[in-house]
């Protein structure tokens, strides 16, 4: 168990890791819906499945990319610097999107980039923030790991909403709205 630096509570760091994994899956699902929309699912929907899985890995990537693989708990760069650079992940998403339907690997790459961007979005509200352009910026809303349930719920809701919009023209969303409309 690692203590949270901000307030020395016991759960923070690990809980955040879990939140990044769960929101990575959500990003992968939303990205896969876009891949389906672009007709880039591949044989037996293989590239679509790869997109979902790559979303999971992308969701934690900004953190594990800064680790030196053969040295435990050692980083090659400062935490939340180059691997958390927003324009880098946006460029990756853009490039992967441009190659959808032409190169098979662009589908999983798109999922990976979507997962990475969600990771940055989740890191953004806590005090350390993320490097948007040159310097780090923080929304200063909560400490790392302190709003995980909320963050995960919002991301999953957004992912389902995006998938429904892209694949079914928001059919299920409107049905759900109608269900709650008793006027
Ligand atoms: Zn991070």
mmCIF file of C-alpha atoms and ligand atoms in Angstrom:
data_model
loop_
_atom_site.group_PDB
_atom_site.id
_atom_site.type_symbol
_atom_site.label_atom_id
_atom_site.label_comp_id
_atom_site.label_asym_id
_atom_site.label_seq_id
_atom_site.Cartn_x
_atom_site.Cartn_y
_atom_site.Cartn_z
ATOM 1 C CA UNK A 1 0.000 0.000 0.000
ATOM 2 C CA UNK A 2 1.366 3.418 -0.937
ATOM 3 C CA UNK A 3 0.335 6.498 0.980
ATOM 4 C CA UNK A 4 -1.102 9.494 -0.766
ATOM 5 C CA UNK A 5 1.400 12.365 -0.624
ATOM 6 C CA UNK A 6 -1.275 15.028 -0.400
ATOM 7 C CA UNK A 7 -3.008 13.867 2.775
ATOM 8 C CA UNK A 8 -1.365 10.528 3.702
ATOM 9 C CA UNK A 9 -4.615 8.590 3.333
ATOM 10 C CA UNK A 10 -3.970 4.935 2.543
ATOM 11 C CA UNK A 11 -5.963 4.286 -0.577
ATOM 12 C CA UNK A 12 -5.207 7.080 -2.960
ATOM 13 C CA UNK A 13 -2.474 5.849 -5.288
ATOM 14 C CA UNK A 14 -3.810 2.336 -5.769
ATOM 15 C CA UNK A 15 -7.373 3.539 -6.096
ATOM 16 C CA UNK A 16 -6.291 5.900 -8.853
ATOM 17 C CA UNK A 17 -4.620 3.075 -10.739
ATOM 18 C CA UNK A 18 -7.903 1.143 -10.576
ATOM 19 C CA UNK A 19 -9.843 4.192 -11.786
ATOM 20 C CA UNK A 20 -7.447 4.563 -14.732
ATOM 21 C CA UNK A 21 -7.992 0.903 -15.649
ATOM 22 C CA UNK A 22 -11.788 1.138 -15.447
ATOM 23 C CA UNK A 23 -11.971 4.376 -17.407
ATOM 24 C CA UNK A 24 -9.515 2.926 -19.945
ATOM 25 C CA UNK A 25 -12.065 0.202 -20.726
ATOM 26 C CA UNK A 26 -14.742 2.866 -21.149
ATOM 27 C CA UNK A 27 -12.487 4.827 -23.539
ATOM 28 C CA UNK A 28 -11.819 1.620 -25.467
ATOM 29 C CA UNK A 29 -15.543 0.971 -25.897
ATOM 30 C CA UNK A 30 -16.236 4.518 -27.101
ATOM 31 C CA UNK A 31 -13.243 4.316 -29.472
ATOM 32 C CA UNK A 32 -14.452 0.945 -30.789
ATOM 33 C CA UNK A 33 -17.839 2.479 -31.583
ATOM 34 C CA UNK A 34 -16.029 5.079 -33.694
ATOM 35 C CA UNK A 35 -13.984 2.325 -35.389
ATOM 36 C CA UNK A 36 -17.242 0.509 -36.253
ATOM 37 C CA UNK A 37 -18.672 3.748 -37.613
ATOM 38 C CA UNK A 38 -15.610 4.150 -39.843
ATOM 39 C CA UNK A 39 -15.961 0.577 -41.127
ATOM 40 C CA UNK A 40 -12.536 -0.411 -39.828
ATOM 41 C CA UNK A 41 -13.521 -3.411 -37.673
ATOM 42 C CA UNK A 42 -11.349 -5.869 -39.634
ATOM 43 C CA UNK A 43 -11.855 -9.603 -40.164
ATOM 44 C CA UNK A 44 -14.120 -11.161 -37.486
ATOM 45 C CA UNK A 45 -14.192 -7.739 -35.782
ATOM 46 C CA UNK A 46 -10.630 -8.340 -34.675
ATOM 47 C CA UNK A 47 -9.449 -4.722 -34.953
ATOM 48 C CA UNK A 48 -12.541 -3.591 -33.087
ATOM 49 C CA UNK A 49 -11.742 -5.961 -30.202
ATOM 50 C CA UNK A 50 -8.116 -4.822 -30.298
ATOM 51 C CA UNK A 51 -9.360 -1.229 -29.987
ATOM 52 C CA UNK A 52 -11.225 -2.012 -26.746
ATOM 53 C CA UNK A 53 -8.215 -3.808 -25.238
ATOM 54 C CA UNK A 54 -5.836 -1.053 -26.369
ATOM 55 C CA UNK A 55 -8.143 1.443 -24.610
ATOM 56 C CA UNK A 56 -7.491 -0.400 -21.356
ATOM 57 C CA UNK A 57 -3.707 -0.229 -21.838
ATOM 58 C CA UNK A 58 -3.916 3.408 -22.951
ATOM 59 C CA UNK A 59 -5.869 4.218 -19.783
ATOM 60 C CA UNK A 60 -2.818 3.482 -17.636
ATOM 61 C CA UNK A 61 -0.125 4.232 -20.251
ATOM 62 C CA UNK A 62 0.909 7.776 -19.217
ATOM 63 C CA UNK A 63 1.940 6.328 -15.834
ATOM 64 C CA UNK A 64 3.660 3.100 -16.943
ATOM 65 C CA UNK A 65 5.405 4.787 -19.860
ATOM 66 C CA UNK A 66 7.413 6.862 -17.394
ATOM 67 C CA UNK A 67 8.713 3.764 -15.553
ATOM 68 C CA UNK A 68 12.005 2.082 -16.407
ATOM 69 C CA UNK A 69 10.761 -1.504 -17.073
ATOM 70 C CA UNK A 70 13.759 -3.299 -15.570
ATOM 71 C CA UNK A 71 14.073 -1.067 -12.495
ATOM 72 C CA UNK A 72 11.295 -1.270 -9.948
ATOM 73 C CA UNK A 73 9.646 2.056 -9.062
ATOM 74 C CA UNK A 74 12.249 4.030 -11.038
ATOM 75 C CA UNK A 75 11.210 6.640 -13.563
ATOM 76 C CA UNK A 76 13.238 7.870 -16.535
ATOM 77 C CA UNK A 77 11.372 11.200 -16.490
ATOM 78 C CA UNK A 78 9.644 13.333 -13.870
ATOM 79 C CA UNK A 79 6.120 12.200 -12.971
ATOM 80 C CA UNK A 80 3.443 13.785 -15.176
ATOM 81 C CA UNK A 81 5.698 15.478 -17.681
ATOM 82 C CA UNK A 82 6.390 14.216 -21.215
ATOM 83 C CA UNK A 83 4.204 11.060 -20.982
ATOM 84 C CA UNK A 84 1.287 13.227 -19.815
ATOM 85 C CA UNK A 85 1.717 15.876 -22.520
ATOM 86 C CA UNK A 86 -1.765 16.592 -23.901
ATOM 87 C CA UNK A 87 -0.731 17.646 -27.474
ATOM 88 C CA UNK A 88 1.232 14.387 -27.860
ATOM 89 C CA UNK A 89 -1.822 12.250 -27.118
ATOM 90 C CA UNK A 90 -4.101 14.458 -29.229
ATOM 91 C CA UNK A 91 -1.679 14.107 -32.172
ATOM 92 C CA UNK A 92 -1.633 10.328 -31.736
ATOM 93 C CA UNK A 93 -5.436 10.201 -31.738
ATOM 94 C CA UNK A 94 -5.564 12.423 -34.817
ATOM 95 C CA UNK A 95 -2.971 10.373 -36.727
ATOM 96 C CA UNK A 96 -4.637 7.070 -35.803
ATOM 97 C CA UNK A 97 -8.007 8.400 -36.916
ATOM 98 C CA UNK A 98 -6.542 9.491 -40.258
ATOM 99 C CA UNK A 99 -5.252 5.963 -40.871
ATOM 100 C CA UNK A 100 -8.483 4.121 -39.912
ATOM 101 C CA UNK A 101 -9.554 1.783 -42.701
ATOM 102 C CA UNK A 102 -6.133 2.015 -44.392
ATOM 103 C CA UNK A 103 -3.789 0.522 -41.797
ATOM 104 C CA UNK A 104 -5.173 -2.135 -39.458
ATOM 105 C CA UNK A 105 -2.992 -1.003 -36.512
ATOM 106 C CA UNK A 106 -4.619 2.434 -36.551
ATOM 107 C CA UNK A 107 -7.740 0.944 -34.915
ATOM 108 C CA UNK A 108 -5.955 -0.261 -31.737
ATOM 109 C CA UNK A 109 -3.768 2.859 -31.843
ATOM 110 C CA UNK A 110 -6.936 4.956 -31.821
ATOM 111 C CA UNK A 111 -8.208 3.055 -28.755
ATOM 112 C CA UNK A 112 -4.816 3.455 -27.057
ATOM 113 C CA UNK A 113 -4.783 7.211 -27.669
ATOM 114 C CA UNK A 114 -8.383 7.543 -26.442
ATOM 115 C CA UNK A 115 -7.426 5.696 -23.239
ATOM 116 C CA UNK A 116 -4.389 7.946 -22.791
ATOM 117 C CA UNK A 117 -6.455 11.093 -23.213
ATOM 118 C CA UNK A 118 -8.998 9.901 -20.648
ATOM 119 C CA UNK A 119 -6.081 9.304 -18.281
ATOM 120 C CA UNK A 120 -4.980 12.940 -18.673
ATOM 121 C CA UNK A 121 -8.547 14.133 -18.202
ATOM 122 C CA UNK A 122 -8.694 12.254 -14.894
ATOM 123 C CA UNK A 123 -5.308 13.539 -13.723
ATOM 124 C CA UNK A 124 -6.248 17.115 -14.604
ATOM 125 C CA UNK A 125 -8.526 17.949 -11.612
ATOM 126 C CA UNK A 126 -6.044 16.902 -8.927
ATOM 127 C CA UNK A 127 -3.400 19.278 -7.537
ATOM 128 C CA UNK A 128 -0.400 18.199 -9.639
ATOM 129 C CA UNK A 129 -2.359 18.652 -12.877
ATOM 130 C CA UNK A 130 -1.100 17.776 -16.376
ATOM 131 C CA UNK A 131 1.069 19.612 -18.926
ATOM 132 C CA UNK A 132 -1.458 21.122 -21.322
ATOM 133 C CA UNK A 133 1.090 22.985 -23.470
ATOM 134 C CA UNK A 134 4.303 24.041 -21.703
ATOM 135 C CA UNK A 135 3.521 24.040 -18.021
ATOM 136 C CA UNK A 136 1.310 21.891 -15.849
ATOM 137 C CA UNK A 137 -2.234 23.017 -15.236
ATOM 138 C CA UNK A 138 -4.587 21.750 -12.568
ATOM 139 C CA UNK A 139 -8.318 22.233 -12.105
ATOM 140 C CA UNK A 140 -7.672 21.817 -8.341
ATOM 141 C CA UNK A 141 -10.964 20.034 -7.745
ATOM 142 C CA UNK A 142 -9.887 17.031 -5.648
ATOM 143 C CA UNK A 143 -6.838 15.090 -4.562
ATOM 144 C CA UNK A 144 -5.689 12.087 -6.572
ATOM 145 C CA UNK A 145 -7.974 9.128 -5.947
ATOM 146 C CA UNK A 146 -10.565 11.078 -3.942
ATOM 147 C CA UNK A 147 -13.346 11.120 -6.525
ATOM 148 C CA UNK A 148 -12.741 7.789 -8.214
ATOM 149 C CA UNK A 149 -16.296 6.418 -8.083
ATOM 150 C CA UNK A 150 -17.660 9.646 -9.514
ATOM 151 C CA UNK A 151 -15.013 9.812 -12.250
ATOM 152 C CA UNK A 152 -15.494 6.168 -13.267
ATOM 153 C CA UNK A 153 -19.290 6.550 -13.345
ATOM 154 C CA UNK A 154 -19.109 9.706 -15.494
ATOM 155 C CA UNK A 155 -16.671 8.084 -17.945
ATOM 156 C CA UNK A 156 -18.805 4.967 -18.334
ATOM 157 C CA UNK A 157 -21.935 7.019 -18.792
ATOM 158 C CA UNK A 158 -20.148 9.112 -21.446
ATOM 159 C CA UNK A 159 -18.790 6.004 -23.205
ATOM 160 C CA UNK A 160 -22.235 4.380 -23.380
ATOM 161 C CA UNK A 161 -23.765 7.654 -24.551
ATOM 162 C CA UNK A 162 -21.123 8.032 -27.301
ATOM 163 C CA UNK A 163 -21.480 4.398 -28.426
ATOM 164 C CA UNK A 164 -25.285 4.730 -28.512
ATOM 165 C CA UNK A 165 -25.026 7.971 -30.478
ATOM 166 C CA UNK A 166 -22.529 6.604 -33.008
ATOM 167 C CA UNK A 167 -24.085 3.189 -33.511
ATOM 168 C CA UNK A 168 -27.818 3.676 -32.895
ATOM 169 C CA UNK A 169 -28.368 7.418 -33.406
ATOM 170 C CA UNK A 170 -29.024 7.819 -29.639
ATOM 171 C CA UNK A 171 -32.055 5.496 -29.878
ATOM 172 C CA UNK A 172 -31.513 3.980 -26.412
ATOM 173 C CA UNK A 173 -30.767 7.353 -24.877
ATOM 174 C CA UNK A 174 -34.106 8.754 -26.097
ATOM 175 C CA UNK A 175 -35.909 5.607 -24.960
ATOM 176 C CA UNK A 176 -34.385 6.018 -21.503
ATOM 177 C CA UNK A 177 -35.459 9.679 -21.469
ATOM 178 C CA UNK A 178 -39.001 8.690 -22.481
ATOM 179 C CA UNK A 179 -39.044 6.148 -19.657
ATOM 180 C CA UNK A 180 -38.475 8.920 -17.119
ATOM 181 C CA UNK A 181 -40.994 11.254 -18.731
ATOM 182 C CA UNK A 182 -44.277 10.722 -16.924
ATOM 183 C CA UNK A 183 -45.906 14.027 -17.882
HETATM 184 ZN ZN1 LIG B 1 -1.058 9.882 -14.592
#
